[in-house]
CSV table of C-alpha atoms and ligand atoms in Angstrom, one decimal:
chain,number,residue,atom,x,y,z
J,79,MET,CA,87.1,75.6,119.3
J,80,GLN,CA,84.4,74.3,116.9
J,81,PHE,CA,81.6,76.0,115.1
J,82,SER,CA,80.0,72.6,116.1
J,83,GLU,CA,80.3,73.7,119.6
J,84,LEU,CA,78.3,76.7,120.1
J,85,GLY,CA,75.1,74.9,118.8
J,86,LEU,CA,74.1,76.2,115.9
J,87,ALA,CA,71.1,74.2,113.8
J,88,PRO,CA,72.2,72.2,110.5
J,89,GLU,CA,70.9,74.8,109.0
J,90,LEU,CA,73.8,77.4,110.0
J,91,LEU,CA,76.7,75.0,110.2
J,92,SER,CA,76.3,74.2,106.6
J,93,ALA,CA,75.9,78.5,105.8
J,94,VAL,CA,78.7,78.8,107.9
J,95,GLN,CA,80.6,76.0,105.9
J,96,ALA,CA,79.6,77.2,102.6
J,97,GLU,CA,81.4,80.8,103.4
J,98,GLY,CA,84.6,78.8,103.8
J,99,TYR,CA,84.3,79.9,107.9
J,100,ASP,CA,86.3,76.9,108.6
J,101,ILE,CA,86.9,77.5,112.6
J,102,PRO,CA,85.4,80.0,114.7
J,103,THR,CA,86.7,84.2,115.6
J,104,PRO,CA,87.5,85.1,118.4
J,105,ILE,CA,84.3,88.1,118.7
J,106,GLN,CA,82.2,84.5,117.5
J,107,VAL,CA,83.0,81.8,120.5
J,108,GLN,CA,82.7,84.5,122.6
J,109,ALA,CA,80.5,86.6,122.1
J,110,ILE,CA,78.2,83.2,120.1
J,111,PRO,CA,77.5,81.3,123.5
J,112,HIS,CA,75.6,84.7,125.7
J,113,VAL,CA,74.0,86.2,123.5
J,114,LEU,CA,72.0,82.8,122.2
J,115,ALA,CA,72.3,82.5,126.4
J,116,GLY,CA,69.9,85.1,126.2
J,117,ARG,CA,72.1,87.6,127.8
J,118,ASP,CA,72.6,91.8,126.9
J,119,LEU,CA,76.4,92.1,125.5
J,120,GLU,CA,78.5,94.9,125.1
J,121,ALA,CA,80.9,93.7,122.5
J,122,MET,CA,84.1,96.0,122.0
J,123,ALA,CA,85.1,94.8,118.6
J,124,GLN,CA,85.5,96.6,115.6
J,125,THR,CA,85.1,95.5,111.4
J,126,GLY,CA,87.1,92.5,109.9
J,127,THR,CA,87.9,90.3,113.1
J,128,GLY,CA,83.9,87.9,111.8
J,129,LYS,CA,81.4,90.1,114.3
J,130,THR,CA,79.0,90.6,112.1
J,131,ALA,CA,78.5,86.7,111.8
J,132,ALA,CA,79.1,86.6,116.0
J,133,PHE,CA,75.8,88.7,117.0
J,134,VAL,CA,73.6,87.5,113.4
J,135,LEU,CA,74.1,83.4,113.4
J,136,PRO,CA,73.2,83.4,117.5
J,137,ILE,CA,70.4,85.9,116.6
J,138,LEU,CA,69.4,83.3,113.1
J,139,GLN,CA,69.5,80.6,115.7
J,140,ARG,CA,67.7,82.1,118.3
J,141,LEU,CA,64.8,82.7,116.0
J,142,HIS,CA,65.0,79.0,114.3
J,143,ALA,CA,64.7,77.8,117.9
J,144,ALA,CA,61.7,79.6,118.4
J,145,ALA,CA,59.7,76.4,116.6
J,146,ASP,CA,56.7,79.1,115.5
J,147,THR,CA,54.9,77.0,113.1
J,148,PRO,CA,54.7,77.8,109.1
J,149,LEU,CA,51.4,80.0,109.6
J,150,LYS,CA,52.8,81.1,112.6
J,151,ARG,CA,55.5,82.0,111.1
J,152,ALA,CA,53.4,83.2,107.5
J,153,ALA,CA,51.2,85.6,109.7
J,154,ARG,CA,53.4,87.3,112.1
J,155,VAL,CA,54.4,90.6,109.9
J,156,ALA,CA,56.7,93.3,112.1
J,157,PRO,CA,59.8,92.2,112.2
J,158,ARG,CA,61.4,90.4,115.4
J,159,VAL,CA,64.5,91.9,115.4
J,160,LEU,CA,66.3,94.9,114.8
J,161,ILE,CA,69.7,95.9,113.9
J,162,LEU,CA,70.4,100.0,113.2
J,163,CYS,CA,73.7,100.6,112.0
J,164,PRO,CA,75.9,103.7,110.7
J,165,THR,CA,75.7,103.9,107.2
J,166,ARG,CA,73.9,102.1,103.3
J,167,GLU,CA,76.8,100.6,102.8
J,168,LEU,CA,77.3,98.5,106.2
J,169,ALA,CA,73.4,97.6,106.3
J,170,ALA,CA,73.8,96.3,102.9
J,171,GLN,CA,76.7,94.1,103.7
J,172,ILE,CA,74.8,93.0,106.8
J,173,LEU,CA,71.6,91.7,105.3
J,174,GLU,CA,74.1,90.8,102.2
J,175,SER,CA,75.8,88.1,105.9
J,176,ILE,CA,72.2,87.6,107.1
J,177,ARG,CA,70.9,85.7,103.4
J,178,SER,CA,74.4,84.2,103.2
J,179,TYR,CA,74.1,82.4,107.0
J,180,GLY,CA,70.3,82.0,107.4
J,181,ALA,CA,70.0,80.6,103.8
J,182,ASN,CA,68.8,77.1,104.7
J,183,LEU,CA,65.9,78.8,107.3
J,184,PRO,CA,62.8,80.4,106.1
J,185,PHE,CA,63.0,84.2,107.4
J,186,ARG,CA,62.9,87.6,106.2
J,187,SER,CA,65.0,90.2,105.6
J,188,LEU,CA,65.3,93.8,105.2
J,189,ALA,CA,67.4,97.1,105.3
J,190,ILE,CA,66.2,100.4,105.4
J,191,TYR,CA,68.6,103.0,104.1
J,192,GLY,CA,67.8,106.6,102.6
J,193,GLY,CA,69.0,107.2,99.0
J,194,VAL,CA,66.6,105.2,97.5
J,195,GLY,CA,62.5,105.6,97.3
J,196,MET,CA,60.2,104.7,100.3
J,197,GLN,CA,57.6,102.7,98.3
J,198,PRO,CA,59.0,99.1,97.8
J,199,GLN,CA,60.8,99.5,102.1
J,200,VAL,CA,57.1,99.8,102.6
J,201,GLN,CA,56.0,97.4,99.5
J,202,VAL,CA,58.4,94.3,101.9
J,203,LEU,CA,57.8,95.2,105.3
J,204,ARG,CA,53.3,94.9,105.0
J,205,ARG,CA,53.8,91.9,103.4
J,206,GLY,CA,56.4,91.0,106.6
J,207,VAL,CA,59.3,90.5,107.7
J,208,ASP,CA,61.7,88.6,110.8
J,209,LEU,CA,65.0,90.9,110.7
J,210,VAL,CA,65.4,94.3,109.3
J,211,VAL,CA,69.0,95.6,108.7
J,212,ALA,CA,68.2,100.3,109.1
J,213,CYS,CA,69.9,103.1,109.2
J,214,PRO,CA,69.0,105.5,112.4
J,215,GLY,CA,67.1,108.4,109.5
J,216,ARG,CA,65.4,105.7,107.1
J,217,LEU,CA,63.2,104.3,109.7
J,218,LEU,CA,63.0,107.3,111.6
J,219,ASP,CA,60.7,108.4,108.8
J,220,HIS,CA,58.6,104.6,108.9
J,221,MET,CA,57.9,105.2,111.8
J,222,GLN,CA,57.6,108.6,111.5
J,223,GLN,CA,54.9,107.3,108.7
J,224,ARG,CA,54.0,104.4,111.0
J,225,THR,CA,54.7,101.8,107.7
J,226,ILE,CA,57.4,100.3,110.6
J,227,ASP,CA,55.5,98.4,113.8
J,228,LEU,CA,58.5,97.7,116.5
J,229,SER,CA,56.0,96.4,118.8
J,230,LYS,CA,57.0,93.1,118.4
J,231,VAL,CA,61.1,93.1,119.1
J,232,GLU,CA,62.5,90.6,120.5
J,233,THR,CA,66.6,91.9,119.6
J,234,LEU,CA,68.1,95.3,119.3
J,235,VAL,CA,72.0,95.2,118.2
J,236,LEU,CA,73.7,99.0,117.4
J,237,ASP,CA,75.8,98.1,115.2
J,238,GLU,CA,79.5,100.1,115.0
J,239,ALA,CA,78.2,102.6,118.0
J,240,ASP,CA,81.0,104.6,118.1
J,241,ARG,CA,80.1,105.3,114.3
J,242,MET,CA,76.7,106.4,114.6
J,243,PHE,CA,77.9,109.0,118.1
J,244,ASP,CA,79.9,110.3,115.5
J,245,MET,CA,77.9,110.6,112.1
J,246,GLY,CA,75.6,112.4,115.2
J,247,PHE,CA,72.8,109.9,115.7
J,248,ILE,CA,72.4,109.9,119.0
J,249,ARG,CA,69.1,111.7,119.3
J,250,ASP,CA,67.9,108.9,116.9
J,251,ILE,CA,69.4,106.1,118.4
J,252,ARG,CA,67.6,107.4,121.3
J,253,LYS,CA,63.8,107.8,120.0
J,254,ILE,CA,63.8,104.3,118.4
J,255,VAL,CA,65.3,102.9,122.0
J,256,GLU,CA,62.2,104.1,123.2
J,257,ARG,CA,59.9,102.4,121.3
J,258,ILE,CA,60.9,99.3,121.6
J,259,PRO,CA,60.1,96.7,123.5
J,260,LYS,CA,62.0,97.4,127.0
J,261,GLU,CA,61.7,93.6,127.3
J,262,ARG,CA,64.0,92.3,124.6
J,263,GLN,CA,67.3,91.5,124.1
J,264,THR,CA,70.4,94.2,123.1
J,265,LEU,CA,73.9,94.4,121.9
J,266,LEU,CA,76.2,96.9,121.1
J,267,PHE,CA,79.3,96.9,119.3
J,268,SER,CA,80.9,99.6,119.2
J,269,ALA,CA,85.0,99.8,117.8
J,270,THR,CA,85.7,101.5,121.1
J,271,PHE,CA,83.7,102.5,124.5
J,272,ALA,CA,84.5,106.6,124.6
J,273,PRO,CA,82.6,108.2,127.5
J,274,GLU,CA,78.9,108.3,125.7
J,275,VAL,CA,79.5,104.7,124.1
J,276,ARG,CA,79.1,104.1,128.0
J,277,ASP,CA,76.2,105.8,128.8
J,278,LEU,CA,73.8,105.4,126.3
J,279,ALA,CA,75.5,101.3,126.6
J,280,GLN,CA,74.9,101.8,130.4
J,281,THR,CA,71.1,102.6,129.2
J,282,ILE,CA,69.7,100.8,127.0
J,283,LEU,CA,71.6,97.0,128.6
J,284,LYS,CA,70.8,96.0,131.1
J,285,ASN,CA,73.5,93.6,133.4
J,286,PRO,CA,75.5,93.4,129.5
J,287,VAL,CA,78.1,90.6,129.5
J,288,THR,CA,81.5,92.4,128.2
J,289,VAL,CA,83.4,91.2,125.2
J,290,GLU,CA,86.3,93.2,123.9
J,291,VAL,CA,88.7,91.2,121.0
J,292,ALA,CA,90.6,93.1,119.3
J,293,ARG,CA,91.4,96.6,120.8
J,294,ARG,CA,91.4,99.4,118.5
J,295,ASN,CA,94.5,99.2,116.8
J,296,ALA,CA,95.1,95.4,117.1
J,297,PRO,CA,94.5,95.3,113.2
J,298,ILE,CA,97.3,97.0,112.1
J,299,GLU,CA,99.6,94.1,113.2
J,300,LEU,CA,98.4,92.5,109.8
J,301,VAL,CA,99.6,95.5,108.1
J,302,ASN,CA,102.9,97.3,106.2
J,303,GLN,CA,102.3,100.9,107.2
J,304,ILE,CA,105.1,103.1,105.3
J,305,VAL,CA,104.8,107.1,105.0
J,306,ILE,CA,105.8,109.1,102.3
J,307,ASN,CA,106.7,112.5,101.9
J,308,CYS,CA,105.8,114.3,99.2
J,309,ASP,CA,104.3,117.9,98.9
J,310,ALA,CA,100.3,118.7,98.6
J,311,ASP,CA,100.1,119.7,95.1
J,312,LYS,CA,101.9,117.2,94.2
J,313,LYS,CA,99.9,113.8,95.5
J,314,ARG,CA,97.5,113.6,92.3
J,315,ASP,CA,101.1,113.1,90.5
J,316,LEU,CA,102.5,110.9,93.0
J,317,VAL,CA,99.7,108.1,93.0
J,318,LEU,CA,99.7,108.1,89.7
J,319,HIS,CA,103.0,107.5,88.8
J,320,LEU,CA,103.0,104.9,91.7
J,321,PHE,CA,99.8,103.3,89.3
J,322,GLU,CA,101.4,103.2,86.8
J,323,GLN,CA,105.1,101.5,87.9
J,324,HIS,CA,102.7,98.9,90.1
J,325,GLY,CA,99.8,98.9,87.9
J,326,TRP,CA,97.9,98.0,91.8
J,327,HIS,CA,94.6,96.9,91.3
J,328,GLN,CA,91.3,97.0,94.0
J,329,THR,CA,93.9,99.6,96.0
J,330,LEU,CA,90.9,101.6,98.0
J,331,LEU,CA,92.2,105.4,98.2
J,332,PHE,CA,91.2,108.2,101.2
J,333,CYS,CA,90.8,112.0,100.5
J,334,ARG,CA,89.6,114.0,103.0
J,335,THR,CA,87.4,115.9,100.8
J,336,LYS,CA,84.6,115.0,98.6
J,337,HIS,CA,85.9,116.7,96.1
J,338,GLY,CA,89.2,115.5,96.4
J,339,ALA,CA,87.7,112.4,95.7
J,340,ASP,CA,86.7,112.6,93.0
J,341,ALA,CA,88.7,114.6,90.9
J,342,LEU,CA,91.6,111.7,92.0
J,343,ALA,CA,89.3,109.9,91.1
J,344,LYS,CA,89.1,111.2,87.4
J,345,ARG,CA,92.7,111.9,87.0
J,346,LEU,CA,93.0,108.2,87.4
J,347,GLN,CA,90.0,107.6,85.1
J,348,HIS,CA,92.4,109.5,82.3
J,349,ALA,CA,94.8,108.3,83.3
J,350,GLY,CA,93.2,104.9,82.4
J,351,VAL,CA,93.2,103.8,85.9
J,352,ARG,CA,89.5,102.1,86.1
J,353,SER,CA,88.0,103.9,89.1
J,354,MET,CA,85.8,106.0,91.5
J,355,ALA,CA,84.7,107.8,94.2
J,356,LEU,CA,82.8,107.2,96.8
J,357,HIS,CA,81.2,109.7,99.2
J,358,GLY,CA,78.3,111.1,100.4
J,359,ASN,CA,77.1,112.9,97.3
J,360,LYS,CA,76.7,110.3,95.3
J,361,THR,CA,73.5,109.2,94.9
J,362,GLN,CA,72.4,105.2,95.7
J,363,GLY,CA,72.7,103.6,93.0
J,364,ALA,CA,76.3,105.0,91.8
J,365,ARG,CA,77.2,104.1,95.2
J,366,THR,CA,76.2,100.3,94.9
J,367,LYS,CA,77.8,99.8,91.6
J,368,ALA,CA,81.5,101.5,92.7
J,369,LEU,CA,81.6,98.9,95.2
J,370,GLU,CA,80.2,96.5,93.0
J,371,GLU,CA,82.6,96.8,90.5
J,372,PHE,CA,85.5,98.1,93.1
J,373,LYS,CA,84.8,94.6,94.8
J,374,THR,CA,84.1,92.3,92.1
J,375,GLY,CA,87.4,93.7,90.6
J,376,LYS,CA,86.9,95.4,87.5
J,377,LEU,CA,87.6,98.8,88.9
J,378,ALA,CA,91.8,99.3,90.0
J,379,ALA,CA,90.8,102.5,92.5
J,380,LEU,CA,87.8,103.1,94.5
J,381,VAL,CA,88.4,106.4,96.1
J,382,ALA,CA,86.6,106.5,98.5
J,383,THR,CA,85.4,109.6,101.6
J,384,ASP,CA,85.5,108.7,105.1
J,385,ILE,CA,82.0,108.3,106.4
J,386,ALA,CA,81.3,106.4,102.5
J,387,ALA,CA,83.8,104.3,104.1
J,388,ARG,CA,82.8,103.1,107.1
J,389,GLY,CA,82.5,99.7,108.0
J,390,LEU,CA,83.2,98.1,104.2
J,391,ASP,CA,83.7,95.3,103.7
J,392,ILE,CA,86.5,94.1,101.7
J,393,VAL,CA,87.9,90.5,101.4
J,394,ALA,CA,91.4,90.3,101.8
J,395,LEU,CA,92.0,94.5,100.5
J,396,PRO,CA,95.7,94.5,99.3
J,397,ARG,CA,96.3,98.4,100.0
J,398,VAL,CA,94.5,100.8,100.6
J,399,ILE,CA,96.2,104.5,100.1
J,400,ASN,CA,96.1,108.0,102.6
J,401,VAL,CA,95.7,110.1,99.6
J,402,ASP,CA,95.7,112.5,103.2
J,403,LEU,CA,96.1,111.8,106.3
J,404,PRO,CA,92.2,111.4,108.2
J,405,ASN,CA,91.8,114.6,111.4
J,406,VAL,CA,91.3,112.0,113.8
J,407,PRO,CA,93.3,109.4,114.5
J,408,GLU,CA,91.0,106.8,115.4
J,409,ASP,CA,90.5,107.1,111.6
J,410,TYR,CA,93.6,106.4,110.3
J,411,VAL,CA,93.0,103.2,112.6
J,412,HIS,CA,89.5,101.7,110.4
J,413,ARG,CA,91.2,102.7,107.3
J,414,ILE,CA,94.1,100.2,107.3
J,415,GLY,CA,91.7,97.9,109.5
J,416,ARG,CA,89.9,97.7,105.8
J,417,THR,CA,93.2,95.7,104.6
J,418,GLY,CA,95.0,93.0,106.2
J,419,ARG,CA,91.6,91.7,107.1
J,420,ALA,CA,90.8,87.7,107.8
J,421,GLY,CA,95.0,86.6,108.6
J,422,ASN,CA,95.4,88.8,105.2
J,423,GLU,CA,98.1,90.7,104.9
J,424,GLY,CA,97.7,94.8,104.1
J,425,GLU,CA,99.6,97.8,103.6
J,426,ALA,CA,99.3,101.1,103.6
J,427,ILE,CA,100.9,103.8,102.2
J,428,SER,CA,100.3,107.3,103.7
J,429,LEU,CA,101.3,110.1,101.4
J,430,VAL,CA,102.1,112.7,103.9
J,431,SER,CA,102.8,116.3,103.2
J,432,ALA,CA,104.6,118.6,105.4
J,433,GLU,CA,101.0,120.0,106.5
J,434,GLU,CA,100.4,117.1,107.8
J,435,ARG,CA,102.9,116.8,110.6
J,436,VAL,CA,100.5,117.0,113.6
J,437,GLN,CA,97.8,114.6,111.9
J,438,LEU,CA,101.1,111.9,111.6
J,439,ARG,CA,102.0,112.6,115.1
J,440,ASP,CA,98.8,112.5,116.5
J,441,ILE,CA,98.4,108.3,114.7
J,442,GLU,CA,101.8,107.6,116.0
J,443,ARG,CA,101.1,108.6,119.1
J,444,LEU,CA,97.2,106.2,119.8
J,445,MET,CA,99.6,103.5,118.3
J,446,LYS,CA,102.1,104.2,120.2
J,447,LYS,CA,104.5,103.6,117.4
J,448,ASP,CA,106.7,105.5,114.2
J,449,LEU,CA,106.1,104.6,110.7
J,450,PRO,CA,108.6,104.1,108.5
J,451,ARG,CA,108.9,107.6,106.5
J,452,SER,CA,110.6,106.9,102.5
J,453,VAL,CA,110.6,109.7,99.5
J,454,ILE,CA,110.0,108.5,95.8
J,455,ALA,CA,112.0,109.9,93.2
J,456,GLY,CA,111.5,112.7,91.7
J,457,PHE,CA,108.8,113.5,94.2
J,458,GLU,CA,111.0,114.6,97.9
J,459,PRO,CA,109.1,117.2,99.0
J,460,HIS,CA,109.8,120.9,99.2
J,461,ASP,CA,109.7,121.8,102.8
J,462,LYS,CA,111.9,118.5,104.5
J,463,PRO,CA,110.3,116.0,107.1
J,464,THR,CA,112.5,117.3,110.0
J,465,SER,CA,114.2,113.9,110.9
J,466,LYS,CA,116.3,111.3,108.3
J,467,PRO,CA,115.0,109.1,106.6
J,468,ALA,CA,115.0,105.6,107.0
J,469,VAL,CA,116.8,105.1,103.2
J,470,PRO,CA,119.2,107.8,101.3
J,471,ARG,CA,116.7,109.8,99.4
J,472,ALA,CA,117.8,109.1,95.5
J,473,ALA,CA,118.5,112.3,93.3
J,474,PRO,CA,115.4,114.6,91.8
J,475,HIS,CA,115.2,112.9,89.2
J,476,PRO,CA,115.0,115.6,85.5
J,477,SER,CA,110.8,114.0,84.9
J,478,ARG,CA,108.4,113.1,87.1
J,479,ASN,CA,106.6,111.5,85.9
J,480,HIS,CA,109.4,108.9,84.9
J,481,ALA,CA,111.2,108.2,87.5
J,482,PRO,CA,113.8,105.4,87.9
J,483,ARG,CA,112.5,100.9,88.5
J,484,SER,CA,114.8,101.9,90.9
J,485,ALA,CA,112.2,104.8,93.1
J,486,LYS,CA,109.6,102.9,92.4
J,487,PRO,CA,108.4,101.0,96.7
J,488,GLY,CA,108.0,97.2,97.1
J,489,THR,CA,112.4,97.7,95.1
J,490,GLY,CA,113.7,98.1,98.1
J,491,GLY,CA,116.0,101.1,95.9
J,492,LYS,CA,117.3,103.8,96.5
J,493,SER,CA,113.9,105.4,97.0
J,494,ALA,CA,112.4,103.1,98.0
J,495,PRO,CA,109.7,103.7,100.9
J,496,ALA,CA,110.6,101.8,104.7
J,497,GLY,CA,108.3,99.4,105.0
J,498,ARG,CA,108.1,96.8,107.6
J,499,ARG,CA,107.5,93.5,105.5
J,500,SER,CA,107.0,94.4,101.9
J,501,GLY,CA,107.2,96.9,100.3
J,502,PRO,CA,104.0,98.8,98.5
J,503,GLY,CA,103.1,97.4,95.2
J,504,GLY,CA,102.9,94.0,96.6
J,505,ALA,CA,100.7,93.6,92.7
J,506,GLY,CA,103.7,94.6,91.1
J,507,GLY,CA,106.9,94.9,91.6
J,508,ALA,CA,109.2,92.0,94.4
J,509,ALA,CA,109.1,92.5,98.0
J,510,GLY,CA,112.5,94.3,98.4
J,511,LYS,CA,114.5,93.9,100.8
J,512,PRO,CA,114.3,94.8,104.2
J,513,ARG,CA,113.6,98.7,104.7
J,514,ALA,CA,114.9,99.6,107.8
J,515,PRO,CA,111.8,102.1,110.4
J,516,SER,CA,113.2,105.6,110.1
J,517,ALA,CA,113.2,108.2,112.6
J,518,LYS,CA,110.2,110.0,113.0
J,519,ALA,CA,109.2,112.3,110.7
J,520,SER,CA,106.6,115.4,110.8
J,521,GLY,CA,103.9,116.5,108.9
J,522,ALA,CA,100.6,119.2,109.7
J,523,HIS,CA,97.7,120.6,108.8
J,524,SER,CA,96.5,120.8,105.4
J,525,GLY,CA,92.7,122.7,106.8
J,526,GLN,CA,91.3,120.4,104.4
J,527,ARG,CA,86.8,120.3,106.0
J,528,HIS,CA,84.9,118.1,104.3
J,529,ARG,CA,84.2,115.0,104.0
Q,739,AMP,P1,83.1,91.9,109.9
Q,739,AMP,O1,83.6,91.8,111.0
Q,739,AMP,O2,81.9,90.4,110.7
Q,739,AMP,O3,82.8,92.9,108.3
Q,739,AMP,O4,84.4,90.4,108.9
Q,739,AMP,C1,84.7,90.7,107.9
Q,739,AMP,C2,85.0,89.6,107.3
Q,739,AMP,O5,85.6,88.1,107.9
Q,739,AMP,C3,84.5,88.6,106.3
Q,739,AMP,O6,84.4,88.8,105.1
Q,739,AMP,C4,82.9,87.8,107.0
Q,739,AMP,O7,83.1,86.5,105.7
Q,739,AMP,C5,85.1,87.2,107.7
Q,739,AMP,N1,84.7,85.8,108.6
Q,739,AMP,C6,83.9,86.2,109.4
Q,739,AMP,N2,83.6,85.3,110.5
Q,739,AMP,C7,85.1,84.1,110.1
Q,739,AMP,C8,85.2,83.4,110.1
Q,739,AMP,N3,85.0,82.4,111.4
Q,739,AMP,N4,85.8,82.1,109.4
Q,739,AMP,C9,87.2,83.1,108.5
Q,739,AMP,N5,85.7,84.6,108.0
Q,739,AMP,C10,84.7,84.6,108.3
């Protein structure tokens, strides 16, 4: 299937070409014709599948086909398209996609989210916009202050509906939907269809078409996953050691707490690894800056919490490090979905302490497979995993921070992590010998709670 067969206008086809897309992704092939036909849609698709273009392209096409005269279009003020999503970062990314795909069309768009002033958003809304991408909380503020008119919305999109549930937006969403005309097209995208998402879908969608492209663990195919067993209190040292050994760049690290993310980012920064933290306590300015610098390669490390990192679109991210395992196993899948995207292989390294046994077991259950284990020389856990590691362990090294080269991931050395393809350190070291997956290991809960 080619983009040209999807019934999109030349203006959109040339924008898609400018983005460097050759062929539509499966979600685009499945969703675009239905959206163009005006049908409601429920789509099970994760970030990384090309889902944004799957709704933005046909929505722009429908606006384009509405054949407004330029005068009529300019006279319109109220938005015709409303896209709801869970985080500011995702809103900014969707807006960026709308502007790229719509570069040859005259439509005006705006992202509405908190953490920045209301006034600039109000001014743009007054001048008129065609498409609004919004996070529910700030949109409700605008609705309460009557600075947005939703009475002309023809198309409503709920992106990452499951995450909006997780983040407690359901009541806000229902309030917003109540104020949108009933005669509309509604598109709902979600990585999973838990019962509460199904309930919502049933109440807001009319006779929807269902498409499903990526089951929740599909991206894992492209991610080389490795577990490194270590002690909880040695994790920061180990992260630093791995950076020093491999000279990693563009590495996304996940911590369970904001405090943990800050502490690790500082630690790396002090050691000369350019890094920043990304979490909910950061100002919008700091978050945007961190993301921008990370995307452009200025930062070697971005240390994030789950919520802050939700839906981040960083193309071809080589590596994700789980400094702490998430409590919710689905979050593991979301995290590693940042890498191995759009056909690129990535690697996901999880540092697992004895306290995280339960989470690791839950993750493996969810994915229906065991992850290969390893240890790094000088960082052997004191509380030994219950099962044998895949490779013989190196003898403890006298200097933890100066482990022998053979111990580095990716070399296939004695204490290298067991991986399926190349080991961690694709940037820093040659891929090692094939390493066999280990038997089961273990981990328990570390007791940290805040994201
Ligand atoms: P999304 O799932 O919308 O977050 O998209 C993930 C990434 O895939 C983004 O970087 C898009 O630019 C990219 N992408 C979307 N559609 C295509 C396509 N047809 N071919 C190649 N890359 C694409």
